[in-house]
Amino acid sequence: MSGLLSVFLHLLLLFKLGAPVTFRHHRYDDLVRTLYKVHNECPYITRVYSIGRSVKGRHLYVLEFSDYPGIHEPLEPEVKYVGNMHGNEVLGRELLLQLSEFLCEEFRIGNVRIVRLVQDTRIHIMPSMNPDGYEVAAAQGSDTSGYLVGRNNANGVDLNRNFPDLNTYIYYNEKYGGPNHHLPLPDNWKSQVEPETRAVIQWIRSFNFVLSANLHGGAVVANYPYDKSLEHRVRGFHGRGASTPTPDDKLFQKLAKVYSYAHGWMYHGWNCGDYFPDGITNGASWYSLSKGMQDFNYLHTNCFEITLELSCNKFPPQEELYREWLGNREALIQFLEQVHQGIKGMVLDENNNNLPGAVISVSGINHDVTSGDQGDYFRLLLPGTYTVTATAPGFNPTTVTVTVGPGEPKLVDFQLKRSIPQATELPGQHLEAESYQSKYSPG
């Protein structure tokens, strides 16, 4: 009898593990239902919010995981996944829905690793940045004769060629001097981009994201910045281009390798008739891409983003989805965990007031980050010894030497002293960016 009971319980467990998301393609209404289903199953650690609408009015939904949904906790890093930017590249969309179910279910059963991840990290999952394009692609299905059908948004625009081009400015600044981070946007930028792009830009300007991945299809490789080469040439000409590294090149390579080697087969290198050593590539060395999202994240915000190409077939048949999930599951979790490295801390004044917008510089790495609205900062770094300086207008800079290990981030706080005593504070001295979080917080 005990043997029959054991078999029954085993079958029940298999059913339970297979039950959450069936491995099938989800149209827009199905996607929305799935997000709210996860929220209803895990209401205390999730929040569903929309960052805007597509050309055709579909919401760009995000599912947030946190032990305090809707709230930024100081010193807790923010990380995001964005899928389905190209409407016909659909695997990322399905993987992110499955990941959402997985995080919820594993948290509920007390998986220590997942519980810790949710408690220590604020995770934002956007399964589809291009819901209009997806519906066009899904209506056709996986017919390869229409390979590009649904790639663009409803206005026929490729969203990964639609962000303001900041590479031109950074390459100039690197040569002649100028800012190395948070490059400004042109005054008319909102009129130059699509509704989906505008919503994402406003989103990433409003949360202090530290790490991100953008999920695509059509190859199997982890692609890291820069995407645009110094001598920009379009894909298909002159073969592969010259690598165009960021100042954080070694860190980006490590982030890409973490995903590749945790993936079921990406690290092999030979995939889809192409070869990438270690399953990773600098974007520009593969082909030069202008106005892309990953370069924009790095040059305009504190966020380090890579692009994950996850399947040879842009619209794989649904019988392949389970295998793809098994191949990506560990990599998706390990990549989220990479946000917990380097240094982090608070930047305060003499009276212990938070200093938002303080600049954190690392000697030898020509890319700075800034503290968020609550004065906390996060600087991803590889293990090593670094000289780190915090500066803010009206304050004396403070420099420390810090040794970073391979484990958890090292806590390095800065307390800055005013350079000139001031009797009164000037109006607007501590202007903060418009807060998206208050706009979408409950209540």
Coordinates of C-alpha atoms in Angstrom, one line a residue:
M1 CA 0.0 0.0 0.0
S2 CA 2.9 2.3 0.9
G3 CA 4.4 1.7 -2.6
L4 CA 1.1 2.7 -4.3
L5 CA 0.9 5.7 -2.1
S6 CA 4.4 6.7 -3.1
V7 CA 3.6 6.4 -6.8
F8 CA 0.4 8.4 -6.3
L9 CA 2.3 11.2 -4.5
H10 CA 5.0 11.2 -7.2
L11 CA 2.4 11.6 -9.9
L12 CA 0.7 14.3 -8.0
L13 CA 4.0 16.2 -7.6
L14 CA 4.6 15.9 -11.4
F15 CA 1.1 17.2 -12.1
K16 CA 1.6 20.1 -9.6
L17 CA 5.0 21.0 -11.2
G18 CA 3.4 20.9 -14.7
A19 CA 0.3 22.7 -13.8
P20 CA 1.2 26.4 -13.4
V21 CA 1.8 27.5 -17.0
T22 CA 1.1 25.1 -19.8
F23 CA 3.8 25.2 -22.4
R24 CA 2.0 27.0 -25.1
H25 CA 2.0 30.3 -26.8
H26 CA 0.1 33.1 -25.0
R27 CA -1.8 35.7 -27.0
Y28 CA -2.3 39.1 -25.3
D29 CA -5.4 38.2 -23.3
D30 CA -3.8 35.0 -22.1
L31 CA -0.7 36.9 -21.1
V32 CA -2.7 39.4 -19.0
R33 CA -4.6 36.6 -17.4
T34 CA -1.4 34.7 -16.6
L35 CA 0.2 37.8 -14.9
Y36 CA -2.8 38.4 -12.8
K37 CA -3.1 34.7 -12.0
V38 CA 0.5 34.7 -10.6
H39 CA -0.3 37.9 -8.6
N40 CA -3.4 36.2 -7.2
E41 CA -1.4 33.2 -6.2
C42 CA 1.4 35.3 -4.6
P43 CA -0.3 38.6 -3.7
Y44 CA 2.2 39.6 -0.9
I45 CA 5.3 39.4 -3.1
T46 CA 4.0 40.6 -6.5
R47 CA 2.5 43.6 -8.2
V48 CA 1.2 44.0 -11.7
Y49 CA 1.6 47.5 -13.2
S50 CA 1.5 49.1 -16.7
I51 CA 4.2 51.5 -17.9
G52 CA 2.1 52.7 -20.8
R53 CA 0.3 51.5 -23.9
S54 CA 1.3 50.3 -27.4
V55 CA 0.3 52.0 -30.6
K56 CA -2.9 50.0 -30.6
G57 CA -3.6 50.6 -26.9
R58 CA -2.4 47.4 -25.4
H59 CA -0.9 47.8 -22.0
L60 CA 2.8 47.2 -21.5
Y61 CA 2.5 45.2 -18.3
V62 CA 5.2 44.5 -15.8
L63 CA 5.1 41.9 -13.0
E64 CA 7.1 42.9 -10.0
F65 CA 8.5 40.5 -7.4
S66 CA 9.6 41.9 -4.0
D67 CA 9.0 41.3 -0.3
Y68 CA 7.6 44.9 -0.3
P69 CA 5.9 45.3 -3.8
G70 CA 5.7 48.8 -5.0
I71 CA 8.4 50.1 -2.6
H72 CA 12.1 50.7 -3.2
E73 CA 13.9 49.5 -0.1
P74 CA 17.3 51.4 0.3
L75 CA 20.2 49.2 -0.6
E76 CA 18.0 46.6 -2.4
P77 CA 18.9 46.5 -6.1
E78 CA 16.4 46.7 -8.9
V79 CA 16.7 44.3 -11.9
K80 CA 14.6 43.8 -15.0
Y81 CA 13.9 41.4 -17.8
V82 CA 12.3 42.7 -21.0
G83 CA 10.9 40.2 -23.6
N84 CA 9.4 40.3 -27.1
M85 CA 10.8 43.6 -28.1
H86 CA 10.6 42.2 -31.6
G87 CA 7.0 40.9 -31.9
N88 CA 8.0 37.8 -33.9
E89 CA 10.8 36.8 -31.4
V90 CA 8.5 35.0 -28.9
L91 CA 10.6 32.6 -26.8
G92 CA 11.5 35.3 -24.3
R93 CA 7.9 36.2 -23.8
E94 CA 7.0 32.6 -22.9
L95 CA 10.2 32.1 -20.7
L96 CA 9.3 35.2 -18.7
L97 CA 5.8 34.0 -18.1
Q98 CA 7.2 30.6 -17.0
L99 CA 9.8 32.3 -14.8
S100 CA 7.0 34.3 -13.1
E101 CA 5.1 31.1 -12.3
F102 CA 8.3 29.5 -11.1
L103 CA 9.3 32.3 -8.8
C104 CA 5.8 32.4 -7.2
E105 CA 5.6 28.6 -6.8
E106 CA 9.1 28.1 -5.4
F107 CA 8.6 31.0 -3.0
R108 CA 5.4 29.4 -1.7
I109 CA 7.0 26.1 -1.1
G110 CA 9.9 27.7 0.7
N111 CA 12.8 27.2 -1.8
V112 CA 15.5 28.9 0.2
R113 CA 17.3 30.2 -2.9
I114 CA 14.2 31.8 -4.4
V115 CA 13.0 33.2 -1.0
R116 CA 16.3 34.9 -0.5
L117 CA 16.3 36.3 -4.1
V118 CA 12.9 37.8 -3.7
Q119 CA 13.7 39.2 -0.2
D120 CA 17.0 40.8 -1.3
T121 CA 16.1 41.9 -4.8
R122 CA 13.3 43.9 -6.5
I123 CA 12.6 42.1 -9.8
H124 CA 10.6 43.6 -12.7
I125 CA 9.5 41.3 -15.5
M126 CA 8.0 42.7 -18.8
P127 CA 7.0 39.7 -20.9
S128 CA 6.2 41.8 -24.0
M129 CA 7.4 45.3 -25.0
N130 CA 5.7 44.8 -28.4
P131 CA 2.3 43.3 -27.9
D132 CA 1.0 44.6 -31.2
G133 CA 3.8 43.0 -33.2
Y134 CA 3.3 39.7 -31.4
E135 CA -0.4 39.5 -32.4
V136 CA 0.6 40.0 -36.1
A137 CA 3.2 37.3 -35.8
A138 CA 1.0 34.9 -33.8
A139 CA -1.8 35.2 -36.4
Q140 CA 0.6 33.8 -39.0
G141 CA 2.2 31.3 -36.6
S142 CA 5.7 29.9 -37.1
D143 CA 5.6 29.9 -40.9
T144 CA 9.2 30.7 -41.8
S145 CA 8.1 32.2 -45.2
G146 CA 7.1 35.3 -43.2
Y147 CA 10.2 35.4 -41.1
L148 CA 9.9 39.1 -40.3
V149 CA 6.2 39.4 -40.0
G150 CA 5.3 41.1 -36.7
R151 CA 8.9 42.2 -35.9
N152 CA 8.1 45.9 -35.9
N153 CA 5.4 47.7 -33.9
A154 CA 2.1 48.7 -35.4
N155 CA 3.7 51.8 -37.0
G156 CA 6.2 49.6 -38.8
V157 CA 9.1 50.7 -36.6
D158 CA 11.9 48.4 -35.3
L159 CA 11.8 49.3 -31.5
N160 CA 15.5 48.2 -31.1
R161 CA 16.5 50.9 -33.6
N162 CA 14.3 53.5 -32.0
F163 CA 16.1 54.8 -28.9
P164 CA 18.0 58.1 -29.0
D165 CA 21.5 57.6 -30.3
L166 CA 23.9 58.4 -27.4
N167 CA 26.8 56.3 -28.8
T168 CA 27.9 59.1 -31.1
Y169 CA 28.2 61.5 -28.1
I170 CA 30.0 59.0 -25.9
Y171 CA 32.6 58.2 -28.6
Y172 CA 33.2 61.9 -29.0
N173 CA 33.5 62.5 -25.3
E174 CA 35.9 59.6 -24.9
K175 CA 38.2 61.2 -27.5
Y176 CA 37.8 64.9 -26.5
G177 CA 36.5 64.9 -23.0
G178 CA 33.0 65.1 -21.6
P179 CA 30.5 63.2 -19.5
N180 CA 30.9 59.4 -19.3
H181 CA 27.5 58.6 -17.9
H182 CA 23.8 59.8 -17.9
L183 CA 24.2 61.5 -21.3
P184 CA 21.3 63.9 -21.8
L185 CA 18.5 63.5 -24.3
P186 CA 17.6 66.0 -26.9
D187 CA 14.7 68.3 -25.9
N188 CA 12.4 66.8 -28.5
W189 CA 13.2 63.1 -27.8
K190 CA 9.6 62.2 -27.0
S191 CA 8.4 63.2 -30.5
Q192 CA 11.2 61.2 -32.1
V193 CA 10.4 57.8 -30.6
E194 CA 7.5 55.3 -30.7
P195 CA 4.9 55.0 -27.8
E196 CA 6.5 51.7 -26.6
T197 CA 10.0 53.2 -26.7
R198 CA 8.8 56.3 -24.9
A199 CA 7.2 54.3 -22.2
V200 CA 10.3 52.2 -21.6
I201 CA 12.5 55.3 -21.5
Q202 CA 10.3 56.9 -18.9
W203 CA 10.3 53.6 -16.9
I204 CA 14.0 53.2 -16.8
R205 CA 14.5 56.9 -15.9
S206 CA 12.1 56.4 -13.0
F207 CA 13.5 53.3 -11.3
N208 CA 17.2 53.0 -10.4
F209 CA 17.8 49.7 -12.3
V210 CA 21.2 48.1 -11.8
L211 CA 21.0 45.1 -14.1
S212 CA 18.9 44.0 -17.0
A213 CA 18.6 41.6 -19.9
N214 CA 16.6 42.0 -23.1
L215 CA 15.4 38.7 -24.6
H216 CA 15.5 38.1 -28.3
G217 CA 15.5 35.3 -30.8
G218 CA 17.1 34.3 -34.1
A219 CA 20.5 33.2 -32.7
V220 CA 21.8 31.6 -29.5
V221 CA 24.3 33.9 -27.9
A222 CA 24.7 36.4 -25.0
N223 CA 25.4 39.8 -26.6
Y224 CA 26.9 42.7 -24.6
P225 CA 27.6 46.4 -25.3
Y226 CA 28.5 48.3 -27.2
D227 CA 26.2 47.4 -30.0
K228 CA 27.2 50.3 -32.2
S229 CA 30.7 50.3 -33.6
L230 CA 32.9 53.4 -33.8
E231 CA 32.7 53.0 -37.6
H232 CA 29.1 52.1 -37.9
R233 CA 28.3 49.6 -40.7
V234 CA 24.9 47.9 -41.1
R235 CA 24.6 44.1 -40.8
G236 CA 25.5 42.1 -43.8
F237 CA 28.4 44.2 -45.0
H238 CA 32.1 43.5 -44.5
G239 CA 31.4 40.5 -42.4
R240 CA 32.0 40.9 -38.6
G241 CA 33.2 44.2 -37.3
A242 CA 35.7 45.3 -34.8
S243 CA 34.8 44.9 -31.1
T244 CA 33.7 48.1 -29.5
P245 CA 34.1 47.6 -25.8
T246 CA 32.6 49.7 -23.0
P247 CA 34.8 50.8 -20.0
D248 CA 33.1 47.8 -18.2
D249 CA 34.0 45.3 -20.9
K250 CA 35.4 42.6 -18.5
L251 CA 32.4 42.9 -16.3
F252 CA 30.0 42.6 -19.3
Q253 CA 31.9 39.6 -20.5
K254 CA 31.5 38.0 -17.1
L255 CA 27.7 38.7 -17.0
A256 CA 27.3 37.3 -20.5
K257 CA 29.3 34.1 -19.6
V258 CA 27.2 33.6 -16.5
Y259 CA 24.1 33.3 -18.6
S260 CA 25.9 31.3 -21.4
Y261 CA 27.4 28.7 -19.1
A262 CA 24.3 28.3 -17.0
H263 CA 22.3 27.7 -20.2
G264 CA 21.8 24.2 -21.5
W265 CA 23.8 24.7 -24.7
M266 CA 24.6 28.3 -25.4
Y267 CA 28.2 28.0 -24.1
H268 CA 29.0 25.4 -26.7
G269 CA 29.4 28.3 -29.2
W270 CA 28.2 26.4 -32.3
N271 CA 24.5 27.3 -32.7
C272 CA 22.2 28.2 -35.6
G273 CA 25.0 27.7 -38.1
D274 CA 27.2 30.3 -36.4
Y275 CA 30.1 30.2 -33.9
F276 CA 30.6 32.5 -30.8
P277 CA 33.4 31.5 -28.4
D278 CA 31.9 30.8 -25.0
G279 CA 28.5 31.6 -26.4
I280 CA 29.0 35.3 -26.0
T281 CA 29.8 38.3 -28.3
N282 CA 30.4 42.0 -28.2
G283 CA 27.5 43.4 -30.1
A284 CA 29.5 45.6 -32.5
S285 CA 31.9 42.8 -33.4
W286 CA 28.9 40.7 -34.5
Y287 CA 27.2 43.5 -36.4
S288 CA 26.8 47.2 -35.7
L289 CA 23.4 48.3 -34.5
S290 CA 22.5 52.0 -33.9
K291 CA 19.8 53.3 -31.5
G292 CA 19.5 50.0 -29.6
M293 CA 18.1 49.5 -26.1
Q294 CA 21.1 48.0 -24.3
D295 CA 23.6 50.8 -25.2
F296 CA 20.9 53.3 -24.2
N297 CA 20.5 51.7 -20.8
Y298 CA 24.3 51.9 -20.2
L299 CA 24.7 55.5 -21.5
H300 CA 21.6 57.2 -20.0
T301 CA 21.0 55.3 -16.7
N302 CA 22.8 53.3 -14.0
C303 CA 21.6 50.0 -15.7
F304 CA 23.9 47.4 -17.2
E305 CA 22.0 45.5 -19.8
I306 CA 22.9 42.6 -22.1
T307 CA 20.9 41.1 -25.0
L308 CA 20.1 37.4 -24.9
E309 CA 19.5 35.7 -28.2
L310 CA 17.8 32.5 -27.1
S311 CA 16.6 30.4 -30.1
C312 CA 17.4 29.8 -33.7
N313 CA 13.7 29.8 -34.6
K314 CA 12.2 33.1 -33.8
F315 CA 8.7 31.6 -33.3
P316 CA 9.4 28.0 -32.1
P317 CA 6.6 25.5 -32.1
Q318 CA 5.0 25.0 -28.7
E319 CA 6.2 21.5 -28.4
E320 CA 9.8 22.9 -28.1
L321 CA 8.9 25.4 -25.3
Y322 CA 9.4 22.9 -22.4
R323 CA 12.9 22.0 -23.6
E324 CA 13.7 25.7 -24.0
W325 CA 12.5 26.4 -20.4
L326 CA 14.7 23.6 -19.0
G327 CA 17.6 25.0 -21.0
N328 CA 17.1 28.6 -19.7
R329 CA 15.7 28.2 -16.2
E330 CA 19.0 28.1 -14.2
A331 CA 20.5 30.8 -16.4
L332 CA 17.5 33.2 -15.8
I333 CA 17.9 32.7 -12.0
Q334 CA 21.7 33.0 -12.0
F335 CA 21.6 36.2 -14.0
L336 CA 19.2 37.8 -11.5
E337 CA 21.7 36.9 -8.8
Q338 CA 24.5 38.7 -10.5
V339 CA 23.0 42.0 -9.3
H340 CA 24.5 41.2 -5.9
Q341 CA 28.2 41.9 -6.5
G342 CA 30.6 44.8 -6.4
I343 CA 29.9 47.6 -3.9
K344 CA 26.8 49.4 -2.7
G345 CA 26.0 52.0 0.0
M346 CA 24.5 55.2 1.1
V347 CA 25.6 58.7 0.2
L348 CA 24.8 61.2 3.1
D349 CA 25.6 64.7 4.1
E350 CA 26.9 65.8 7.5
N351 CA 23.4 65.7 9.0
N352 CA 22.7 62.2 7.6
N353 CA 20.4 63.5 4.9
N354 CA 20.3 61.4 1.7
L355 CA 22.2 62.8 -1.2
P356 CA 20.5 61.7 -4.5
G357 CA 22.4 62.2 -7.7
A358 CA 25.8 61.9 -6.1
V359 CA 28.4 60.6 -8.6
I360 CA 30.3 57.4 -7.8
S361 CA 33.6 57.1 -9.8
V362 CA 36.0 54.1 -9.9
S363 CA 39.6 54.9 -10.8
G364 CA 40.5 53.2 -14.0
I365 CA 37.0 52.7 -15.2
N366 CA 35.7 55.6 -17.3
H367 CA 32.0 55.1 -16.5
D368 CA 30.4 56.6 -13.4
V369 CA 27.1 55.8 -11.7
T370 CA 24.9 57.9 -9.5
S371 CA 23.0 57.5 -6.2
G372 CA 19.2 57.1 -6.4
D373 CA 16.4 59.2 -4.9
Q374 CA 17.0 57.8 -1.5
G375 CA 20.8 58.3 -1.6
D376 CA 21.7 54.6 -2.2
Y377 CA 24.0 53.6 -5.0
F378 CA 25.0 50.3 -6.6
R379 CA 28.3 49.7 -8.5
L380 CA 28.7 46.3 -10.2
L381 CA 32.4 45.3 -10.1
L382 CA 34.6 42.3 -10.5
P383 CA 36.7 41.1 -7.6
G384 CA 39.7 43.3 -7.0
T385 CA 40.9 46.4 -5.2
Y386 CA 39.5 49.8 -6.3
T387 CA 39.8 53.5 -5.6
V388 CA 36.3 54.9 -5.4
T389 CA 35.3 58.5 -5.1
A390 CA 31.9 60.1 -4.3
T391 CA 31.2 63.6 -5.4
A392 CA 28.2 66.0 -5.3
P393 CA 27.8 69.7 -6.1
G394 CA 28.6 71.8 -3.1
F395 CA 30.4 69.0 -1.2
N396 CA 34.0 68.0 -0.9
P397 CA 34.7 64.7 -2.6
T398 CA 35.5 61.6 -0.5
T399 CA 37.8 58.8 -1.7
V400 CA 38.2 55.4 -0.3
T401 CA 40.1 52.2 -1.3
V402 CA 38.0 49.1 -1.2
T403 CA 38.7 45.4 -1.9
V404 CA 35.8 43.5 -3.6
G405 CA 35.5 39.8 -3.1
P406 CA 33.6 37.2 -5.3
G407 CA 30.6 37.0 -3.0
E408 CA 28.1 39.5 -1.7
P409 CA 28.6 43.2 -2.5
K410 CA 30.7 45.2 -0.1
L411 CA 28.9 47.9 1.9
V412 CA 30.7 51.3 1.3
D413 CA 28.9 54.4 2.7
F414 CA 30.0 57.9 2.0
Q415 CA 29.4 61.0 4.2
L416 CA 30.2 64.2 2.4
K417 CA 31.0 67.5 3.9
R418 CA 29.9 70.8 2.5
S419 CA 32.7 72.7 0.7
I420 CA 31.2 76.1 1.6
P421 CA 28.9 76.5 4.6
Q422 CA 25.5 77.7 3.6
A423 CA 23.0 79.5 5.8
T424 CA 20.1 78.7 3.6
E425 CA 19.5 76.0 1.0
L426 CA 18.7 77.3 -2.5
P427 CA 15.4 76.4 -4.0
G428 CA 15.5 73.4 -6.2
Q429 CA 18.9 72.3 -4.9
H430 CA 17.9 68.7 -4.6
L431 CA 15.6 68.3 -7.6
E432 CA 14.6 64.7 -8.1
A433 CA 13.3 63.0 -11.2
E434 CA 9.6 62.6 -11.5
S435 CA 8.8 59.5 -9.4
Y436 CA 7.2 56.7 -11.4
Q437 CA 7.0 54.7 -8.3
S438 CA 4.6 57.0 -6.5
K439 CA 2.5 57.1 -9.6
Y440 CA 2.1 53.3 -9.7
S441 CA 2.2 52.5 -6.0
P442 CA -0.9 51.1 -4.4
G443 CA -3.3 53.6 -2.8

